Amino acid sequence: MAELFIKQAAQYAEGRPSYPSELFEFIASKTPCQDQAWDVGTGSGQAARHLAGIFKNVIATDTSPKQLAFGPRLPNIRYQQTPQTMSAAELERDIASQSSIDLVTIAQAIHWFDLPIFYQQVKWVLKKPHGVIAAWCYTTPEVNDLVDAVFQPYYTITAGPYWEPPRILVDEKYKTIDFPFEPVDGDDDTGPFDQFVIERLMDLDNYFTYLRSWSAYQIAREKGVELLSDDVIEEFTRAWTEDGQDQKVVKFPIYLRIGRVGNM
């Protein structure tokens, strides 16, 4: 999957929505210290940028150097390319020492990870017992009844065969993902919590750019299939322009899993 996102790095950076500040304020409220955060699978730094406004230092890692090249250059963000499998020595050398990280974040990416190995690394770097891990996904865009009626069969039928199996975890809103951590203070469980929503003002070109940023779109192209065929574009265009408004507020519901490491 890393190779797919390398190939579409520019479209990913342009097409993917930004996260609401309230999400990061909520997550930070659960961390006693805001010294050091590790954003894993940072892509082009959408989450890292927000974290840099709260934490003294942010380590933003990804397997794709092309993705990292699009990340915002801020003085307290350190970008680091990592291999798909990282040894304990590489973890300590390139990321952080044991029990030194206040927060680990994973935005729209943890479903691609080898979770048993990754969780071992998370438990090693997080401060005990209050270090926090927060992983979230956002699901399909919501525009209006007309556009959404075109989108649903496009997502499930047209693009469906080209999604990799881990995508089902996003469709299930991270309810079924393994998440072996303790609830943070003030919560009875680790979620998923659904009080946050991305809202982005888009025109039709922006909407198509988002659709082209999908891994399923890239997989289809490599198989010689253009998911956004002329007929599909015409159908979306007809639905989008029905109300006479070029720009629309597009909503992406967020589902958050959050927990603390405890005395592991």
PDB file of N, CA, C and O in Angstrom, residues 222-255:
ATOM      1  N   GLU A 222      -3.926   0.874 -12.290  1.00  0.00           N
ATOM      2  CA  GLU A 222      -2.841  -0.062 -12.601  1.00  0.00           C
ATOM      3  C   GLU A 222      -3.360  -1.303 -13.321  1.00  0.00           C
ATOM      4  O   GLU A 222      -2.595  -1.993 -13.998  1.00  0.00           O
ATOM      5  N   LYS A 223      -4.635  -1.574 -13.180  1.00  0.00           N
ATOM      6  CA  LYS A 223      -5.264  -2.693 -13.886  1.00  0.00           C
ATOM      7  C   LYS A 223      -5.911  -2.247 -15.191  1.00  0.00           C
ATOM      8  O   LYS A 223      -6.622  -3.029 -15.845  1.00  0.00           O
ATOM      9  N   GLY A 224      -5.695  -0.980 -15.557  1.00  0.00           N
ATOM     10  CA  GLY A 224      -6.219  -0.467 -16.801  1.00  0.00           C
ATOM     11  C   GLY A 224      -7.664  -0.026 -16.748  1.00  0.00           C
ATOM     12  O   GLY A 224      -8.318   0.110 -17.793  1.00  0.00           O
ATOM     13  N   VAL A 225      -8.186   0.229 -15.539  1.00  0.00           N
ATOM     14  CA  VAL A 225      -9.581   0.616 -15.358  1.00  0.00           C
ATOM     15  C   VAL A 225      -9.648   2.063 -14.879  1.00  0.00           C
ATOM     16  O   VAL A 225      -8.991   2.420 -13.890  1.00  0.00           O
ATOM     17  N   GLU A 226     -10.420   2.885 -15.552  1.00  0.00           N
ATOM     18  CA  GLU A 226     -10.663   4.263 -15.138  1.00  0.00           C
ATOM     19  C   GLU A 226     -12.007   4.310 -14.424  1.00  0.00           C
ATOM     20  O   GLU A 226     -13.066   4.227 -15.049  1.00  0.00           O
ATOM     21  N   LEU A 227     -11.959   4.420 -13.091  1.00  0.00           N
ATOM     22  CA  LEU A 227     -13.196   4.427 -12.318  1.00  0.00           C
ATOM     23  C   LEU A 227     -14.048   5.655 -12.623  1.00  0.00           C
ATOM     24  O   LEU A 227     -15.282   5.575 -12.655  1.00  0.00           O
ATOM     25  N   LEU A 228     -13.388   6.799 -12.813  1.00  0.00           N
ATOM     26  CA  LEU A 228     -14.124   8.019 -13.141  1.00  0.00           C
ATOM     27  C   LEU A 228     -14.252   8.127 -14.660  1.00  0.00           C
ATOM     28  O   LEU A 228     -13.647   8.980 -15.318  1.00  0.00           O
ATOM     29  N   SER A 229     -15.040   7.228 -15.217  1.00  0.00           N
ATOM     30  CA  SER A 229     -15.286   7.228 -16.657  1.00  0.00           C
ATOM     31  C   SER A 229     -16.131   8.440 -17.038  1.00  0.00           C
ATOM     32  O   SER A 229     -16.680   9.147 -16.174  1.00  0.00           O
ATOM     33  N   ASP A 230     -16.257   8.670 -18.329  1.00  0.00           N
ATOM     34  CA  ASP A 230     -17.065   9.807 -18.796  1.00  0.00           C
ATOM     35  C   ASP A 230     -18.498   9.705 -18.295  1.00  0.00           C
ATOM     36  O   ASP A 230     -19.103  10.714 -17.887  1.00  0.00           O
ATOM     37  N   ASP A 231     -19.054   8.497 -18.292  1.00  0.00           N
ATOM     38  CA  ASP A 231     -20.434   8.315 -17.835  1.00  0.00           C
ATOM     39  C   ASP A 231     -20.571   8.622 -16.346  1.00  0.00           C
ATOM     40  O   ASP A 231     -21.547   9.250 -15.916  1.00  0.00           O
ATOM     41  N   VAL A 232     -19.590   8.185 -15.556  1.00  0.00           N
ATOM     42  CA  VAL A 232     -19.628   8.432 -14.113  1.00  0.00           C
ATOM     43  C   VAL A 232     -19.479   9.924 -13.836  1.00  0.00           C
ATOM     44  O   VAL A 232     -20.213  10.502 -13.013  1.00  0.00           O
ATOM     45  N   ILE A 233     -18.546  10.576 -14.531  1.00  0.00           N
ATOM     46  CA  ILE A 233     -18.359  12.021 -14.354  1.00  0.00           C
ATOM     47  C   ILE A 233     -19.633  12.776 -14.723  1.00  0.00           C
ATOM     48  O   ILE A 233     -20.048  13.717 -14.021  1.00  0.00           O
ATOM     49  N   GLU A 234     -20.274  12.357 -15.789  1.00  0.00           N
ATOM     50  CA  GLU A 234     -21.516  13.015 -16.201  1.00  0.00           C
ATOM     51  C   GLU A 234     -22.599  12.845 -15.142  1.00  0.00           C
ATOM     52  O   GLU A 234     -23.340  13.791 -14.835  1.00  0.00           O
ATOM     53  N   GLU A 235     -22.668  11.659 -14.548  1.00  0.00           N
ATOM     54  CA  GLU A 235     -23.685  11.413 -13.526  1.00  0.00           C
ATOM     55  C   GLU A 235     -23.433  12.256 -12.283  1.00  0.00           C
ATOM     56  O   GLU A 235     -24.356  12.863 -11.721  1.00  0.00           O
ATOM     57  N   PHE A 236     -22.179  12.323 -11.844  1.00  0.00           N
ATOM     58  CA  PHE A 236     -21.833  13.166 -10.700  1.00  0.00           C
ATOM     59  C   PHE A 236     -22.097  14.642 -11.023  1.00  0.00           C
ATOM     60  O   PHE A 236     -22.617  15.390 -10.180  1.00  0.00           O
ATOM     61  N   THR A 237     -21.734  15.076 -12.212  1.00  0.00           N
ATOM     62  CA  THR A 237     -21.908  16.481 -12.596  1.00  0.00           C
ATOM     63  C   THR A 237     -23.381  16.876 -12.584  1.00  0.00           C
ATOM     64  O   THR A 237     -23.747  17.958 -12.087  1.00  0.00           O
ATOM     65  N   ARG A 238     -24.214  16.009 -13.101  1.00  0.00           N
ATOM     66  CA  ARG A 238     -25.645  16.289 -13.132  1.00  0.00           C
ATOM     67  C   ARG A 238     -26.198  16.439 -11.708  1.00  0.00           C
ATOM     68  O   ARG A 238     -26.970  17.359 -11.421  1.00  0.00           O
ATOM     69  N   ALA A 239     -25.781  15.560 -10.814  1.00  0.00           N
ATOM     70  CA  ALA A 239     -26.259  15.628  -9.431  1.00  0.00           C
ATOM     71  C   ALA A 239     -25.696  16.848  -8.707  1.00  0.00           C
ATOM     72  O   ALA A 239     -26.401  17.517  -7.934  1.00  0.00           O
ATOM     73  N   TRP A 240     -24.423  17.166  -8.968  1.00  0.00           N
ATOM     74  CA  TRP A 240     -23.755  18.277  -8.271  1.00  0.00           C
ATOM     75  C   TRP A 240     -24.354  19.629  -8.659  1.00  0.00           C
ATOM     76  O   TRP A 240     -24.496  20.514  -7.823  1.00  0.00           O
ATOM     77  N   THR A 241     -24.681  19.778  -9.919  1.00  0.00           N
ATOM     78  CA  THR A 241     -25.128  21.094 -10.421  1.00  0.00           C
ATOM     79  C   THR A 241     -26.631  21.305 -10.295  1.00  0.00           C
ATOM     80  O   THR A 241     -27.133  22.384 -10.640  1.00  0.00           O
ATOM     81  N   GLU A 242     -27.346  20.314  -9.808  1.00  0.00           N
ATOM     82  CA  GLU A 242     -28.802  20.392  -9.741  1.00  0.00           C
ATOM     83  C   GLU A 242     -29.285  21.598  -8.941  1.00  0.00           C
ATOM     84  O   GLU A 242     -30.274  22.252  -9.290  1.00  0.00           O
ATOM     85  N   ASP A 243     -28.572  21.909  -7.842  1.00  0.00           N
ATOM     86  CA  ASP A 243     -29.035  23.003  -6.976  1.00  0.00           C
ATOM     87  C   ASP A 243     -28.460  24.363  -7.371  1.00  0.00           C
ATOM     88  O   ASP A 243     -28.735  25.374  -6.717  1.00  0.00           O
ATOM     89  N   GLY A 244     -27.636  24.401  -8.414  1.00  0.00           N
ATOM     90  CA  GLY A 244     -27.100  25.672  -8.886  1.00  0.00           C
ATOM     91  C   GLY A 244     -25.947  26.223  -8.060  1.00  0.00           C
ATOM     92  O   GLY A 244     -25.455  27.309  -8.345  1.00  0.00           O
ATOM     93  N   GLN A 245     -25.493  25.481  -7.056  1.00  0.00           N
ATOM     94  CA  GLN A 245     -24.390  25.929  -6.197  1.00  0.00           C
ATOM     95  C   GLN A 245     -23.097  25.222  -6.613  1.00  0.00           C
ATOM     96  O   GLN A 245     -22.998  23.992  -6.507  1.00  0.00           O
ATOM     97  N   ASP A 246     -22.108  26.000  -7.057  1.00  0.00           N
ATOM     98  CA  ASP A 246     -20.840  25.395  -7.481  1.00  0.00           C
ATOM     99  C   ASP A 246     -20.091  24.775  -6.307  1.00  0.00           C
ATOM    100  O   ASP A 246     -19.496  23.697  -6.437  1.00  0.00           O
ATOM    101  N   GLN A 247     -20.093  25.465  -5.171  1.00  0.00           N
ATOM    102  CA  GLN A 247     -19.373  24.982  -3.993  1.00  0.00           C
ATOM    103  C   GLN A 247     -20.351  24.450  -2.955  1.00  0.00           C
ATOM    104  O   GLN A 247     -21.434  25.009  -2.764  1.00  0.00           O
ATOM    105  N   LYS A 248     -19.942  23.389  -2.301  1.00  0.00           N
ATOM    106  CA  LYS A 248     -20.792  22.768  -1.298  1.00  0.00           C
ATOM    107  C   LYS A 248     -19.955  22.388  -0.078  1.00  0.00           C
ATOM    108  O   LYS A 248     -18.764  22.072  -0.207  1.00  0.00           O
ATOM    109  N   VAL A 249     -20.573  22.398   1.092  1.00  0.00           N
ATOM    110  CA  VAL A 249     -19.914  21.915   2.303  1.00  0.00           C
ATOM    111  C   VAL A 249     -20.023  20.398   2.318  1.00  0.00           C
ATOM    112  O   VAL A 249     -21.125  19.839   2.342  1.00  0.00           O
ATOM    113  N   VAL A 250     -18.873  19.751   2.268  1.00  0.00           N
ATOM    114  CA  VAL A 250     -18.816  18.288   2.280  1.00  0.00           C
ATOM    115  C   VAL A 250     -18.396  17.839   3.677  1.00  0.00           C
ATOM    116  O   VAL A 250     -17.421  18.357   4.237  1.00  0.00           O
ATOM    117  N   LYS A 251     -19.135  16.905   4.230  1.00  0.00           N
ATOM    118  CA  LYS A 251     -18.878  16.429   5.589  1.00  0.00           C
ATOM    119  C   LYS A 251     -18.317  15.007   5.565  1.00  0.00           C
ATOM    120  O   LYS A 251     -18.800  14.159   4.819  1.00  0.00           O
ATOM    121  N   PHE A 252     -17.281  14.793   6.412  1.00  0.00           N
ATOM    122  CA  PHE A 252     -16.678  13.479   6.583  1.00  0.00           C
ATOM    123  C   PHE A 252     -16.749  13.122   8.069  1.00  0.00           C
ATOM    124  O   PHE A 252     -15.995  13.694   8.879  1.00  0.00           O
ATOM    125  N   PRO A 253     -17.628  12.228   8.492  1.00  0.00           N
ATOM    126  CA  PRO A 253     -17.680  11.844   9.913  1.00  0.00           C
ATOM    127  C   PRO A 253     -16.384  11.167  10.358  1.00  0.00           C
ATOM    128  O   PRO A 253     -15.796  10.363   9.625  1.00  0.00           O
ATOM    129  N   ILE A 254     -15.927  11.531  11.562  1.00  0.00           N
ATOM    130  CA  ILE A 254     -14.702  10.980  12.148  1.00  0.00           C
ATOM    131  C   ILE A 254     -15.066   9.985  13.248  1.00  0.00           C
ATOM    132  O   ILE A 254     -15.988  10.219  14.025  1.00  0.00           O
ATOM    133  N   TYR A 255     -14.290   8.897  13.315  1.00  0.00           N
ATOM    134  CA  TYR A 255     -14.471   7.892  14.371  1.00  0.00           C
ATOM    135  C   TYR A 255     -13.120   7.679  15.053  1.00  0.00           C
ATOM    136  O   TYR A 255     -12.145   7.291  14.411  1.00  0.00           O
TER     137      TYR A 255
END
